[in-house]
Amino acid sequence: MRRVTADNERTLRHEMWRRYAGDDWAAFDALPTAIRKRVTAHAYDAWSVNVMMLWQHYKRLYGRTTRAERALIRYLDYCERLEREAFAARYNEAYGMALPHDAACVTVLR
């Protein structure tokens, strides 16, 4: 019988990022509405605890302002682009062709 682990992550994200421990739902609920909306639209699991830690950092820089929210959303967009590029490179290494979404010039379904 296959051993079940607590984490079902099967991508290369663990090679790119560090996932912080914590209550994902509590962290998600504590985020501002605009950031929660962006996290739910993220192509991959944005790891709410990590986003909450980033939000705390941006609040220290800018205060709890719309500017801080926009800055964090831009950073999440940047991280998503990095992940897509890494996945596309890994796919190309494994299969010798472009990631199907990139080959078709379409966006990721959300």
Short mmCIF file of C-alpha atoms in Angstrom, two decimals:
data_model
loop_
_atom_site.label_atom_id
_atom_site.label_comp_id
_atom_site.label_asym_id
_atom_site.label_seq_id
_atom_site.Cartn_x
_atom_site.Cartn_y
_atom_site.Cartn_z
CA MET A 1 0.00 0.00 0.00
CA ARG A 2 1.25 3.47 -0.87
CA ARG A 3 2.27 5.68 2.01
CA VAL A 4 0.21 8.86 2.26
CA THR A 5 1.99 12.08 3.15
CA ALA A 6 0.46 15.22 4.62
CA ASP A 7 1.62 17.28 1.65
CA ASN A 8 0.24 16.51 -1.80
CA GLU A 9 2.58 18.88 -3.64
CA ARG A 10 3.93 17.08 -6.71
CA THR A 11 5.55 19.96 -8.56
CA LEU A 12 8.98 21.55 -8.46
CA ARG A 13 7.74 24.41 -6.27
CA HIS A 14 9.50 22.96 -3.23
CA GLU A 15 12.76 23.50 -5.13
CA MET A 16 11.94 27.17 -5.77
CA TRP A 17 10.25 28.36 -2.59
CA ARG A 18 10.11 27.65 1.10
CA ARG A 19 6.65 26.93 2.45
CA TYR A 20 6.09 28.28 5.95
CA ALA A 21 4.01 26.31 8.43
CA GLY A 22 0.80 27.71 9.82
CA ASP A 23 -2.96 27.75 9.52
CA ASP A 24 -3.63 28.44 5.83
CA TRP A 25 -7.29 29.31 6.36
CA ALA A 26 -6.63 31.75 9.21
CA ALA A 27 -3.89 33.43 7.18
CA PHE A 28 -6.16 33.65 4.13
CA ASP A 29 -9.00 35.16 6.17
CA ALA A 30 -6.66 37.81 7.63
CA LEU A 31 -5.60 39.10 4.19
CA PRO A 32 -7.24 42.17 2.64
CA THR A 33 -9.99 41.49 0.11
CA ALA A 34 -7.95 42.51 -2.97
CA ILE A 35 -5.12 40.19 -2.01
CA ARG A 36 -7.50 37.30 -1.20
CA LYS A 37 -9.04 37.74 -4.65
CA ARG A 38 -5.58 37.60 -6.29
CA VAL A 39 -4.56 34.54 -4.25
CA THR A 40 -7.66 32.66 -5.38
CA ALA A 41 -6.86 33.56 -9.01
CA HIS A 42 -3.25 32.38 -8.72
CA ALA A 43 -2.55 29.57 -11.19
CA TYR A 44 -1.02 27.49 -8.40
CA ASP A 45 -1.60 27.34 -4.65
CA ALA A 46 -0.13 30.64 -3.45
CA TRP A 47 0.37 29.26 0.10
CA SER A 48 -1.64 31.64 2.25
CA VAL A 49 0.77 31.60 5.18
CA ASN A 50 3.57 32.75 2.88
CA VAL A 51 1.33 35.46 1.44
CA MET A 52 0.42 36.60 4.97
CA MET A 53 4.11 36.91 5.84
CA LEU A 54 4.65 38.96 2.69
CA TRP A 55 1.62 41.12 3.56
CA GLN A 56 3.10 41.85 6.98
CA HIS A 57 6.34 42.90 5.29
CA TYR A 58 4.55 45.20 2.84
CA LYS A 59 2.49 46.72 5.67
CA ARG A 60 5.73 47.59 7.48
CA LEU A 61 7.05 49.26 4.31
CA TYR A 62 3.92 51.15 3.19
CA GLY A 63 1.41 50.90 6.02
CA ARG A 64 -1.97 49.26 5.54
CA THR A 65 -2.67 51.11 2.30
CA THR A 66 -3.87 50.43 -1.22
CA ARG A 67 -0.28 51.02 -2.33
CA ALA A 68 0.88 48.11 -0.17
CA GLU A 69 -1.84 45.88 -1.58
CA ARG A 70 -0.91 46.76 -5.18
CA ALA A 71 2.78 46.18 -4.46
CA LEU A 72 2.07 42.71 -3.02
CA ILE A 73 -0.22 41.83 -5.93
CA ARG A 74 2.53 42.84 -8.38
CA TYR A 75 4.97 40.64 -6.46
CA LEU A 76 2.54 37.69 -6.57
CA ASP A 77 2.21 38.21 -10.33
CA TYR A 78 6.01 38.16 -10.61
CA CYS A 79 6.24 34.92 -8.57
CA GLU A 80 3.60 33.31 -10.76
CA ARG A 81 5.59 34.24 -13.89
CA LEU A 82 8.72 32.72 -12.34
CA GLU A 83 6.84 29.49 -11.58
CA ARG A 84 5.43 29.25 -15.10
CA GLU A 85 8.87 29.80 -16.60
CA ALA A 86 10.37 27.11 -14.34
CA PHE A 87 7.57 24.65 -15.16
CA ALA A 88 7.97 25.37 -18.87
CA ALA A 89 11.73 24.80 -18.69
CA ARG A 90 11.27 21.55 -16.78
CA TYR A 91 8.60 20.38 -19.25
CA ASN A 92 10.92 21.18 -22.16
CA GLU A 93 13.74 19.19 -20.51
CA ALA A 94 11.47 16.22 -19.88
CA TYR A 95 9.56 16.10 -23.17
CA GLY A 96 11.66 18.10 -25.63
CA MET A 97 8.86 20.47 -26.57
CA ALA A 98 7.22 23.64 -25.34
CA LEU A 99 4.68 23.57 -22.55
CA PRO A 100 1.30 23.10 -24.31
CA HIS A 101 -0.11 26.42 -23.03
CA ASP A 102 2.98 28.25 -24.28
CA ALA A 103 2.94 26.42 -27.63
CA ALA A 104 -0.71 27.39 -28.09
CA CYS A 105 -0.05 30.98 -26.96
CA VAL A 106 -2.92 30.87 -24.47
CA THR A 107 -3.23 31.90 -20.84
CA VAL A 108 -3.46 29.54 -17.91
CA LEU A 109 -6.99 28.53 -16.99
CA ARG A 110 -7.82 29.81 -13.53
#
